[in-house]
PDB file of C-alpha atoms and ligand atoms in Angstrom:
ATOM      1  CA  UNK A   1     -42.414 -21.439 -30.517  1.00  0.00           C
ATOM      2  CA  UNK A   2     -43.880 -23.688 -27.988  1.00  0.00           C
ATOM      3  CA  UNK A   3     -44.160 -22.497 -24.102  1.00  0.00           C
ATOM      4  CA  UNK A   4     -40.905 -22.644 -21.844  1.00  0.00           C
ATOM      5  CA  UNK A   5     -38.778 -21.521 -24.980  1.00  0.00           C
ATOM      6  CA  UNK A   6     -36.430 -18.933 -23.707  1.00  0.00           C
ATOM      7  CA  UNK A   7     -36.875 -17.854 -27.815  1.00  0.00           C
ATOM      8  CA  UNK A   8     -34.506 -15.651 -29.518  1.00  0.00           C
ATOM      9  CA  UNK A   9     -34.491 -12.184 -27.760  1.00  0.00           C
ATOM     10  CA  UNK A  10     -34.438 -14.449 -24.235  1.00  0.00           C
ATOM     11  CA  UNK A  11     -31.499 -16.446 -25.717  1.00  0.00           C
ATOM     12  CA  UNK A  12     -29.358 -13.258 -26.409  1.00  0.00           C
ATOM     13  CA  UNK A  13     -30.026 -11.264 -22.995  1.00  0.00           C
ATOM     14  CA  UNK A  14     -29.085 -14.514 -21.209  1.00  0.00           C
ATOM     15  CA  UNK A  15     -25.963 -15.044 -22.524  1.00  0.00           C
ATOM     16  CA  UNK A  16     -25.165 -11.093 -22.101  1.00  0.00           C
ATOM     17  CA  UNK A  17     -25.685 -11.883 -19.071  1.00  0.00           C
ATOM     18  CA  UNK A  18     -23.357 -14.917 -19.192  1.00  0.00           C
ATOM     19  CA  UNK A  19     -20.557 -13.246 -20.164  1.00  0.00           C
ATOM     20  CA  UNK A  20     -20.879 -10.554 -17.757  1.00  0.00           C
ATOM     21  CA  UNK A  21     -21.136 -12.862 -14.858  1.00  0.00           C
ATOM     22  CA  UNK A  22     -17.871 -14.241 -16.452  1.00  0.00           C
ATOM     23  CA  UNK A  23     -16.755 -11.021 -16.391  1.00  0.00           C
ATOM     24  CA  UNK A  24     -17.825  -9.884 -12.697  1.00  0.00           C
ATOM     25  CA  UNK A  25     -15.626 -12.939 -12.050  1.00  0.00           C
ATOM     26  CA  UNK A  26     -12.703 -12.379 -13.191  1.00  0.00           C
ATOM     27  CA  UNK A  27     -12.642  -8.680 -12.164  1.00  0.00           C
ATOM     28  CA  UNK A  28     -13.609 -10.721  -8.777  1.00  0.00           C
ATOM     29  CA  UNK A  29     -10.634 -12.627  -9.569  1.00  0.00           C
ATOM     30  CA  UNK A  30      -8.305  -9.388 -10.687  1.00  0.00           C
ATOM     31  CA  UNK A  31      -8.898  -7.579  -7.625  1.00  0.00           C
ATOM     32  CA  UNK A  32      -8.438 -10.312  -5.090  1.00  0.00           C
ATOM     33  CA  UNK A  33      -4.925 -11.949  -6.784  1.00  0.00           C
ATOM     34  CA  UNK A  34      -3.089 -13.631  -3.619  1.00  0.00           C
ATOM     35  CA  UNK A  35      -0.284 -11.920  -4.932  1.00  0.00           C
ATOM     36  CA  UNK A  36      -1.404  -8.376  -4.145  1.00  0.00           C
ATOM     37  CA  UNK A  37      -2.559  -9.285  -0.633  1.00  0.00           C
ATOM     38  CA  UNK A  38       0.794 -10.217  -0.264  1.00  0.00           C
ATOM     39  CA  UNK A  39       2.245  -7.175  -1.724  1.00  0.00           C
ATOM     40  CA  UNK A  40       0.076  -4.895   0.266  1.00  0.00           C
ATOM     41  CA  UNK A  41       1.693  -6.804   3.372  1.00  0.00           C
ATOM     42  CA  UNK A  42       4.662  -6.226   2.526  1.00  0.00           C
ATOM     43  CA  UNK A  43       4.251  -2.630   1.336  1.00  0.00           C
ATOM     44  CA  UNK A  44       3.194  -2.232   5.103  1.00  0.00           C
ATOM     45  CA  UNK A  45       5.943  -3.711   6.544  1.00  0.00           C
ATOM     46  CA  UNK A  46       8.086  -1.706   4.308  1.00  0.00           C
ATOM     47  CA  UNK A  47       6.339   1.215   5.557  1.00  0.00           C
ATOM     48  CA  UNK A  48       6.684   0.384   9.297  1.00  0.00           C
ATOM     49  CA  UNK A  49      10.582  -0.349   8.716  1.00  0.00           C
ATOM     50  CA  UNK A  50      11.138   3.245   6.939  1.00  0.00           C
ATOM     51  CA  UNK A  51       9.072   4.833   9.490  1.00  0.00           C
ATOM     52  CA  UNK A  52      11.487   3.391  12.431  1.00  0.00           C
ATOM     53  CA  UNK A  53      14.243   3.975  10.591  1.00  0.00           C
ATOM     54  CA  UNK A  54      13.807   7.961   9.893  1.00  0.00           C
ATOM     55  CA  UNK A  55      12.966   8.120  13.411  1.00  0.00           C
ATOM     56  CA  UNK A  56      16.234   6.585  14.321  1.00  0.00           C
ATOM     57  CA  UNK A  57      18.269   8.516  11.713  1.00  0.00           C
ATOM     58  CA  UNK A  58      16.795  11.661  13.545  1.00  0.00           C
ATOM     59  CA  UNK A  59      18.075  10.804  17.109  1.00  0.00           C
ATOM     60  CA  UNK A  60      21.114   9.626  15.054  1.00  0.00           C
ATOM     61  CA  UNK A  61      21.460  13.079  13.163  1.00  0.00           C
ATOM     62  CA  UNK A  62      20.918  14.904  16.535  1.00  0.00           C
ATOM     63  CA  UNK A  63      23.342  12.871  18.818  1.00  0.00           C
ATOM     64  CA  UNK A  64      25.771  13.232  16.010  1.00  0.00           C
ATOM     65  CA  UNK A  65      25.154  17.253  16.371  1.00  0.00           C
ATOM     66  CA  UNK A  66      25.856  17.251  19.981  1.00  0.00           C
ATOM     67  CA  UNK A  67      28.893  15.185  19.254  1.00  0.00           C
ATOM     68  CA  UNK A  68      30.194  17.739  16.848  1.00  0.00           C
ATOM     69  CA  UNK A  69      29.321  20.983  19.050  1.00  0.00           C
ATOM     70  CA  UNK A  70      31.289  19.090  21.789  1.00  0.00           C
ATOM     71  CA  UNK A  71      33.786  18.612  19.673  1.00  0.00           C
ATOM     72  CA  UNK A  72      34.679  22.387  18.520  1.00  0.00           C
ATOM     73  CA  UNK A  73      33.973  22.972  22.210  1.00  0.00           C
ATOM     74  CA  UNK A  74      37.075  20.977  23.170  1.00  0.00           C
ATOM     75  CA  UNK A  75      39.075  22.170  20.052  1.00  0.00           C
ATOM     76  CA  UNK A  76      38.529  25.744  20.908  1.00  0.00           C
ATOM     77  CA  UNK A  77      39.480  24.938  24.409  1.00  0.00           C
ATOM     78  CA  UNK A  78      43.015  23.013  23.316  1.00  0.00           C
ATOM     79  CA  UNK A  79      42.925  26.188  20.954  1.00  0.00           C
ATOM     80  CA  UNK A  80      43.312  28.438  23.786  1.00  0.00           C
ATOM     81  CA  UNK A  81      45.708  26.253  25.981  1.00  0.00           C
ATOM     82  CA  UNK A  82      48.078  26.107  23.490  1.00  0.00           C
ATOM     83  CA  UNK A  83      48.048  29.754  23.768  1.00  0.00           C
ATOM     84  CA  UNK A  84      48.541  30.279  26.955  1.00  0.00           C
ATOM     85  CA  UNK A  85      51.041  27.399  26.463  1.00  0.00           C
ATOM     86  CA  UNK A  86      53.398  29.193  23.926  1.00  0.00           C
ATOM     87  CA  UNK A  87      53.042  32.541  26.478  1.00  0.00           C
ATOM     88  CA  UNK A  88      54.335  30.495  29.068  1.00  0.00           C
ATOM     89  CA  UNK A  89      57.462  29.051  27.050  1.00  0.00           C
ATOM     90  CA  UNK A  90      58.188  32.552  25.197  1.00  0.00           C
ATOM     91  CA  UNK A  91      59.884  33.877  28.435  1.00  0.00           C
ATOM     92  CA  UNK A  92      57.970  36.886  28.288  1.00  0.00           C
ATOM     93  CA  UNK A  93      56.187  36.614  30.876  1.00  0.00           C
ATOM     94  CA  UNK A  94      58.427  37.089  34.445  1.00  0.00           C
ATOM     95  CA  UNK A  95      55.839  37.519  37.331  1.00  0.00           C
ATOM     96  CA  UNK A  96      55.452  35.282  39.117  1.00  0.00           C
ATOM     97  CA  UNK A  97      51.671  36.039  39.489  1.00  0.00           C
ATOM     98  CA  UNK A  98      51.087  35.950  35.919  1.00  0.00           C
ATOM     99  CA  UNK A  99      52.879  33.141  35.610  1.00  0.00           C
ATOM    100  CA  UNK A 100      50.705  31.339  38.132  1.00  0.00           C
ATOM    101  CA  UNK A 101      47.735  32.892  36.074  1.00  0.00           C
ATOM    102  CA  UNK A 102      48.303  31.383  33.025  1.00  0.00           C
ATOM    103  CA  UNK A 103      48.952  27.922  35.206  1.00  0.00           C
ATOM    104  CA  UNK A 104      45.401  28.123  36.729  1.00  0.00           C
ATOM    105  CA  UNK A 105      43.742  29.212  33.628  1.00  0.00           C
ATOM    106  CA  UNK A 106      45.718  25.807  31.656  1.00  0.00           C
ATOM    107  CA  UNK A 107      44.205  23.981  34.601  1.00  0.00           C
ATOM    108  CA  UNK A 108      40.584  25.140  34.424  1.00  0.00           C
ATOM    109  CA  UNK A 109      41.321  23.998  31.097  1.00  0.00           C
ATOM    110  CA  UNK A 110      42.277  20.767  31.129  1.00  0.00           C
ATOM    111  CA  UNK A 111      39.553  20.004  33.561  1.00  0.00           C
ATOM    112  CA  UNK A 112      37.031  21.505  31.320  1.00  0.00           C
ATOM    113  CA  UNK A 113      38.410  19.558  28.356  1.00  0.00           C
ATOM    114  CA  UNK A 114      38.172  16.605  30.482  1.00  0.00           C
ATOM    115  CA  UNK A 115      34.728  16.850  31.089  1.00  0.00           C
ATOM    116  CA  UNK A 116      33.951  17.411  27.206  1.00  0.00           C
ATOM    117  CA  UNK A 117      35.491  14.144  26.572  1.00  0.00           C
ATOM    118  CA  UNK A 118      33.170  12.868  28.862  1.00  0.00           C
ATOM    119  CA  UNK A 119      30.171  13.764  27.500  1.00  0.00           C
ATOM    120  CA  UNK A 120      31.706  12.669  24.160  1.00  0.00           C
ATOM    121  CA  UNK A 121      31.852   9.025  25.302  1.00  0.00           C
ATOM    122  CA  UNK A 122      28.888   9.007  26.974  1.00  0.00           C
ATOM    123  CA  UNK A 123      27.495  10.010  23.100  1.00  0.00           C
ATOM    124  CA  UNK A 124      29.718   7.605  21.397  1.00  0.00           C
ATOM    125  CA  UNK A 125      27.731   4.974  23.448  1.00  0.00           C
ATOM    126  CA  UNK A 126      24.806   6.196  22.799  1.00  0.00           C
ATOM    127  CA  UNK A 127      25.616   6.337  19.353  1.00  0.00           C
ATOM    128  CA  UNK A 128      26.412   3.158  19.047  1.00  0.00           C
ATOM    129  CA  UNK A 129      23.563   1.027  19.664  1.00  0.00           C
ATOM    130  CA  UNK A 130      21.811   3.489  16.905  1.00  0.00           C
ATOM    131  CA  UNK A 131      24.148   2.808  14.822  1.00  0.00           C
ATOM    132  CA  UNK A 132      24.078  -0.908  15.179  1.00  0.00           C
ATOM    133  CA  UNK A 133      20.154  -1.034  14.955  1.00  0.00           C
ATOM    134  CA  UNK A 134      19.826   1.620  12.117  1.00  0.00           C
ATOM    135  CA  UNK A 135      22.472  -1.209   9.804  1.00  0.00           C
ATOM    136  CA  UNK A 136      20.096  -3.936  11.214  1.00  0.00           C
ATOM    137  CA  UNK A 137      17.312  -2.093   9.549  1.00  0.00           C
ATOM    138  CA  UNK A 138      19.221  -0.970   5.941  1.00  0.00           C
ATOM    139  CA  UNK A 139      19.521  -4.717   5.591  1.00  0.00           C
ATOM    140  CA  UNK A 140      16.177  -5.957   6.310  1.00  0.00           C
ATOM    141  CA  UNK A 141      14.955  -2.759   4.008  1.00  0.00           C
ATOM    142  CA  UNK A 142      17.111  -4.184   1.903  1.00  0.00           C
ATOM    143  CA  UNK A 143      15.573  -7.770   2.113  1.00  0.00           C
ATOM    144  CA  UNK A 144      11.628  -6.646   1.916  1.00  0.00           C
ATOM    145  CA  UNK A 145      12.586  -4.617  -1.163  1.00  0.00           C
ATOM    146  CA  UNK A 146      13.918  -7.977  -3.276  1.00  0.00           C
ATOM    147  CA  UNK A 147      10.709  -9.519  -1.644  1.00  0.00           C
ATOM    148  CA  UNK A 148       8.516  -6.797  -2.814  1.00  0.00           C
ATOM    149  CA  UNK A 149      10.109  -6.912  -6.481  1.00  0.00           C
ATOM    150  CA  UNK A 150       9.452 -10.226  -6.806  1.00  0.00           C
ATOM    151  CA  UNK A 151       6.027  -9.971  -5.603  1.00  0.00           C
ATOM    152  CA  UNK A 152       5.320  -6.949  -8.167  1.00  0.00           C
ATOM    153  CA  UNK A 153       6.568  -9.084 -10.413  1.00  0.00           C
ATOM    154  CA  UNK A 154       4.147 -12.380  -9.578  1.00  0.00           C
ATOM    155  CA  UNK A 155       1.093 -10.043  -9.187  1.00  0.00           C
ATOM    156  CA  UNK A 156       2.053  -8.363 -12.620  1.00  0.00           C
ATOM    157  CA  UNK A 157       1.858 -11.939 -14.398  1.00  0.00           C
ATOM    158  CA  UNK A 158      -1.335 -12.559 -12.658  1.00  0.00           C
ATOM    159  CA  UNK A 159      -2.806  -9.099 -13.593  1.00  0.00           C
ATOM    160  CA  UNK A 160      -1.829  -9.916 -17.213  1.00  0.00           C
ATOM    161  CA  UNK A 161      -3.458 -13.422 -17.088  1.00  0.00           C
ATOM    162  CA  UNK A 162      -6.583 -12.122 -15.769  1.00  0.00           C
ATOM    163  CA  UNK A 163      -6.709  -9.423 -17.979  1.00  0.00           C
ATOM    164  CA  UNK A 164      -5.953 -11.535 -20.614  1.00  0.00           C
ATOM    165  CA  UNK A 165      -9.334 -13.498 -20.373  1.00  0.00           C
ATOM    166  CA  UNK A 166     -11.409 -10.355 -19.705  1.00  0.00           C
ATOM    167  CA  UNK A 167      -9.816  -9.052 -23.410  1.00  0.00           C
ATOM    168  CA  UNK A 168     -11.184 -12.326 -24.945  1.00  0.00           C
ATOM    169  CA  UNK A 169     -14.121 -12.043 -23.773  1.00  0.00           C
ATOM    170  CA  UNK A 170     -15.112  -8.476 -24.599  1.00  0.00           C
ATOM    171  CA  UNK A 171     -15.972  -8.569 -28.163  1.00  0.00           C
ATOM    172  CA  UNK A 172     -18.475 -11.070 -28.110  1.00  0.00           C
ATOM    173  CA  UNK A 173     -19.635  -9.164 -24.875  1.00  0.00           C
ATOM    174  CA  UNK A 174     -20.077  -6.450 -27.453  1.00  0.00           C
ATOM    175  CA  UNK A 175     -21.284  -8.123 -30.106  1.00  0.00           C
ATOM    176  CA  UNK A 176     -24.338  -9.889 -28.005  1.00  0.00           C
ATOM    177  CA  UNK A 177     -25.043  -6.057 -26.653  1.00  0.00           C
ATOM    178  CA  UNK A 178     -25.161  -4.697 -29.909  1.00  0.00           C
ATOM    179  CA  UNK A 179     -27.294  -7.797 -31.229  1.00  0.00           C
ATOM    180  CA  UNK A 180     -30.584  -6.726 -28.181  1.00  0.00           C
ATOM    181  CA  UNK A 181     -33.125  -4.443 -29.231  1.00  0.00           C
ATOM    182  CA  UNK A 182     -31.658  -0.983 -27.960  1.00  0.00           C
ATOM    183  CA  UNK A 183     -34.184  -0.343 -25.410  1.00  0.00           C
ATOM    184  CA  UNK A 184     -33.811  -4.110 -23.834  1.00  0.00           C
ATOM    185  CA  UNK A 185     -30.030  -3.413 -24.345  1.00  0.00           C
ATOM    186  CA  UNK A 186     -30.934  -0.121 -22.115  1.00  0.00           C
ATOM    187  CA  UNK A 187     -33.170  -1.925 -19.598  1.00  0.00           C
ATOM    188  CA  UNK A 188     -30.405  -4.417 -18.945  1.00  0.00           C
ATOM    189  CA  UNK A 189     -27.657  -2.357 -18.495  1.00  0.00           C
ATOM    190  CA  UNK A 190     -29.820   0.070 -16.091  1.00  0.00           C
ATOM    191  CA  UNK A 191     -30.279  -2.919 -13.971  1.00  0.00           C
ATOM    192  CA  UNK A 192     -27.445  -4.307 -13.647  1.00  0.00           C
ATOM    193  CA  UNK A 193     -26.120  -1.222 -12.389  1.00  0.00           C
ATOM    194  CA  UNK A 194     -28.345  -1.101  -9.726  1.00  0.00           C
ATOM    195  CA  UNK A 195     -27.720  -4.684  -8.987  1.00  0.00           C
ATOM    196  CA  UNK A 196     -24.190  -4.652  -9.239  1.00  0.00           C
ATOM    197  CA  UNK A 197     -24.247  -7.893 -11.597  1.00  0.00           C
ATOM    198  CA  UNK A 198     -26.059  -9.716 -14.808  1.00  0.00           C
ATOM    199  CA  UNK A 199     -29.686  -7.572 -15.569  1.00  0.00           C
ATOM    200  CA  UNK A 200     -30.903 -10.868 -16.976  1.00  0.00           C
ATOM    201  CA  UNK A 201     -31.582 -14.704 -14.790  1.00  0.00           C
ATOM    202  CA  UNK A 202     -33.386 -17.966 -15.902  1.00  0.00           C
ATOM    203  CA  UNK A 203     -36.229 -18.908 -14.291  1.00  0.00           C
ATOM    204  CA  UNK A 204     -35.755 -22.543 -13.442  1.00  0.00           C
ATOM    205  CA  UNK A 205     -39.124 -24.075 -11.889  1.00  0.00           C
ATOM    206  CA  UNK A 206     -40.231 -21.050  -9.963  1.00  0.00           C
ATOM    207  CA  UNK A 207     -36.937 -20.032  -8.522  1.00  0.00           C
ATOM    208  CA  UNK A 208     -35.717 -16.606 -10.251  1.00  0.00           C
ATOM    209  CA  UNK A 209     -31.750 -17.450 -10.377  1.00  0.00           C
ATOM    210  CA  UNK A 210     -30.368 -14.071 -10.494  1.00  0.00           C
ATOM    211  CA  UNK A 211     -31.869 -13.551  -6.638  1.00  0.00           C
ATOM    212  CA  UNK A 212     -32.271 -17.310  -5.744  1.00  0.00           C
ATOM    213  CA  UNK A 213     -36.197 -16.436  -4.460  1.00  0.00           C
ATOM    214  CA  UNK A 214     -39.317 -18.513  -5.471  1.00  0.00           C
ATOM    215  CA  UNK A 215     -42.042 -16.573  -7.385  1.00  0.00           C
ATOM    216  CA  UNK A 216     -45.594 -16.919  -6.512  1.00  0.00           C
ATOM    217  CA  UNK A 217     -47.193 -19.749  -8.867  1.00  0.00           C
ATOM    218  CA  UNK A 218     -49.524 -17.164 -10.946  1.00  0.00           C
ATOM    219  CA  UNK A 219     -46.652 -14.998 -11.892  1.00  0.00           C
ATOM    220  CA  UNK A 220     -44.357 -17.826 -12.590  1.00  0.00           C
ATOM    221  CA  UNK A 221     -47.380 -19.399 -14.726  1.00  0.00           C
ATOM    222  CA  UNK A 222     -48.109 -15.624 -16.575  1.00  0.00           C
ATOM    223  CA  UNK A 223     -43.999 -15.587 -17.470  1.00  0.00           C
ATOM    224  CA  UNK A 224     -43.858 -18.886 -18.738  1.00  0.00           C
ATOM    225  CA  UNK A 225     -46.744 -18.094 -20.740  1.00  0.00           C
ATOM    226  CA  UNK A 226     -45.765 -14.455 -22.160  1.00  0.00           C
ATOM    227  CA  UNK A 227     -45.142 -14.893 -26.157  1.00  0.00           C
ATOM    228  CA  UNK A 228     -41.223 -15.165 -27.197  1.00  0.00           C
ATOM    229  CA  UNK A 229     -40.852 -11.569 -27.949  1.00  0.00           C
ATOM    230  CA  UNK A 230     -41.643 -10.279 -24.396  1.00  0.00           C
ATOM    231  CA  UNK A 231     -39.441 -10.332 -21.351  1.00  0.00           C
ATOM    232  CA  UNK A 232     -40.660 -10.832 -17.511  1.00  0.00           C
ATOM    233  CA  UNK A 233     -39.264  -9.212 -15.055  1.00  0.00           C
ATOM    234  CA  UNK A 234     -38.546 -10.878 -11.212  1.00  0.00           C
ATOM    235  CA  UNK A 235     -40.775  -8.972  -9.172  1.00  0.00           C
ATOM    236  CA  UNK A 236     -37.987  -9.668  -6.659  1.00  0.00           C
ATOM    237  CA  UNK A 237     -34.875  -8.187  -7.499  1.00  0.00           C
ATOM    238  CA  UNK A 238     -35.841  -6.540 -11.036  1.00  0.00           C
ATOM    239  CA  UNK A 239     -33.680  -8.290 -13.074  1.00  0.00           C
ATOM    240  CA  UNK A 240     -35.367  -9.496 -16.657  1.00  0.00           C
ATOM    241  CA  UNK A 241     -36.782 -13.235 -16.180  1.00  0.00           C
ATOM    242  CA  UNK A 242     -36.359 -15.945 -18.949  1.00  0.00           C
ATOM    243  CA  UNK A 243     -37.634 -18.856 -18.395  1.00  0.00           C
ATOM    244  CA  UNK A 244     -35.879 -21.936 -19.212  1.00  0.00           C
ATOM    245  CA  UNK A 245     -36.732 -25.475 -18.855  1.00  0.00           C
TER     246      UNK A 245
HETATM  247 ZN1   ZN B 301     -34.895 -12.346  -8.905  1.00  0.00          ZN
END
C-alpha cells in the first residue's frame, strides 16, 4: 500500500461515516418537512380559535342563565296574578278594600313583570352578537380542521418518503458497522456522539473535513505517513482522520 491510501480499515470507517451523514440528513430532512411547520401553524390557530370560542360559550352559558332565572321570575309573577286574578272574578271577595288590595297587588305586578321583560331584552341583545360570533367561529373551526386533515395527510406522505430512504439505507449502515474492528466500531460511535455527526472525515490536503480546520504540516505529514492499519485522529475536533488524496 503506497502513502495517501485511505487502505481498507480507512475505506470502511469512511463510508460509515457516509451513510450516517446521509442519515443525519434525512432525519435533518424528517424533522424539518414544510408540511409540519405548516401543521404546527395551524394546530395554533386551531388552538387560539377553541380558546375564544370556550370563552365565548361561557359568557354565552351564563347570559343564557340569567335569561332563564328571569324567566321563572316573570312566570312565577304571571303565576301569582292569575291568582289574584281568578279571586277577583270568583265574587268572593265583597270589600271594597280587599278588592282594591288585590288591584294594587295585580299592579305592582304588572310593573314588576314589566321590568323583567326588560332585562330580558336587554339579554336577548346581548345574546345575540354572541351568538352571531360564536357561529362565525364553528365555521372557521370547521374550515382549519379540513385544512389541518389535509395537512396531516401531506406531512404523513412526506414522513413515509423520508422514512422510506432512512429504511434503505440501514442495512448496509449495519453491515459496514459490523464489518470495523469492534473497538474502531466503538471509538467511532463514542465520537460521534459527542459530535453529534460522522466519527470519521478525510483529510484532503491539510484540511480535516469533518471540522473544516487546517492541521499543522508535521501532523498532517505523520497521518499521511501512519501504515494502512492505523487511524489518525484530528487533533481538532476528535473525529478519526483518513487521509485521502
Ligand atoms: Zn477535525
Amino acid at each position: 500500500m503506497s502513502a495517501g491510501e485511505p487502505g481498507e480499515l480507512g475505506e470502511g470507517v469512511l463510508a460509515l461515516a457516509a451513510l450516517d451523514e446521509a442519515l443525519d440528513r434525512l432525519a435533518h430532512e424528517l424533522a424539518g418537512l414544510p408540511a409540519r411547520r405548516a401543521l404546527e401553524a395551524l394546530d395554533a390557530e386551531l388552538e387560539a380559535c377553541r380558546r375564544r370560542q370556550a370563552g365565548l360559550a361561557a359568557e354565552r352559558d351564563r347570559l343564557a342563565g340569567e335569561q332563564a332565572a328571569l324567566e321563572a321570575q316573570v312566570e312565577a309573577a304571571r303565576l301569582r296574578r292569575d291568582q289574584l286574578e281568578a279571586r277577583a272574578r270568583s265574587g268572593q271577595i265583597r270589600a271594597a278594600r280587599d278588592l282594591a288590595a288585590i288591584d294594587e297587588e295585580m299592579q305592582q305586578l304588572a310593573r314588576h313583570v314589566a321590568g323583567l321583560e326588560d332585562q330580558e331584552l336587554a339579554l336577548m341583545e346581548a345574546l345575540e352578537p354572541l351568538e352571531a360570533e360564536l357561529a362565525g367561529l364553528a365555521a372557521e373551526l370547521a374550515d382549519l380542521e379540513e385544512r389541518r386533515a389535509g395537512r396531516a395527510a401531506e406531512l404523513a406522505a412526506a414522513e413515509r418518503e423520508v422514512e422510506a430512504q432512512q429504511a434503505a439505507l440501514l442495512p448496509e449502515r449495519e453491515a459496514r458497522a459490523r464489518a470495523l474492528p469492534d473497538e474502531v466500531l466503538a471509538r467511532y460511535e463514542a465520537i460521534r456522539r459527542r459530535v453529534g455527526g460522522p466519527g470519521a472525515a478525510r483529510l484532503v490536503g491539510g484540511r480535516c473535513e469533518g471540522c473544516h480546520l487546517t492541521l499543522p504540516a508535521m501532523e498532517v505529514d505523520r497521518l499521511r505517513r501512519a501504515p494502512g492499519g492505523t487511524l489518525g485522529t484530528c487533533e481538532q475536533c476528535g473525529r478519526i482522520l483518513v487521509p485521502v488524496h
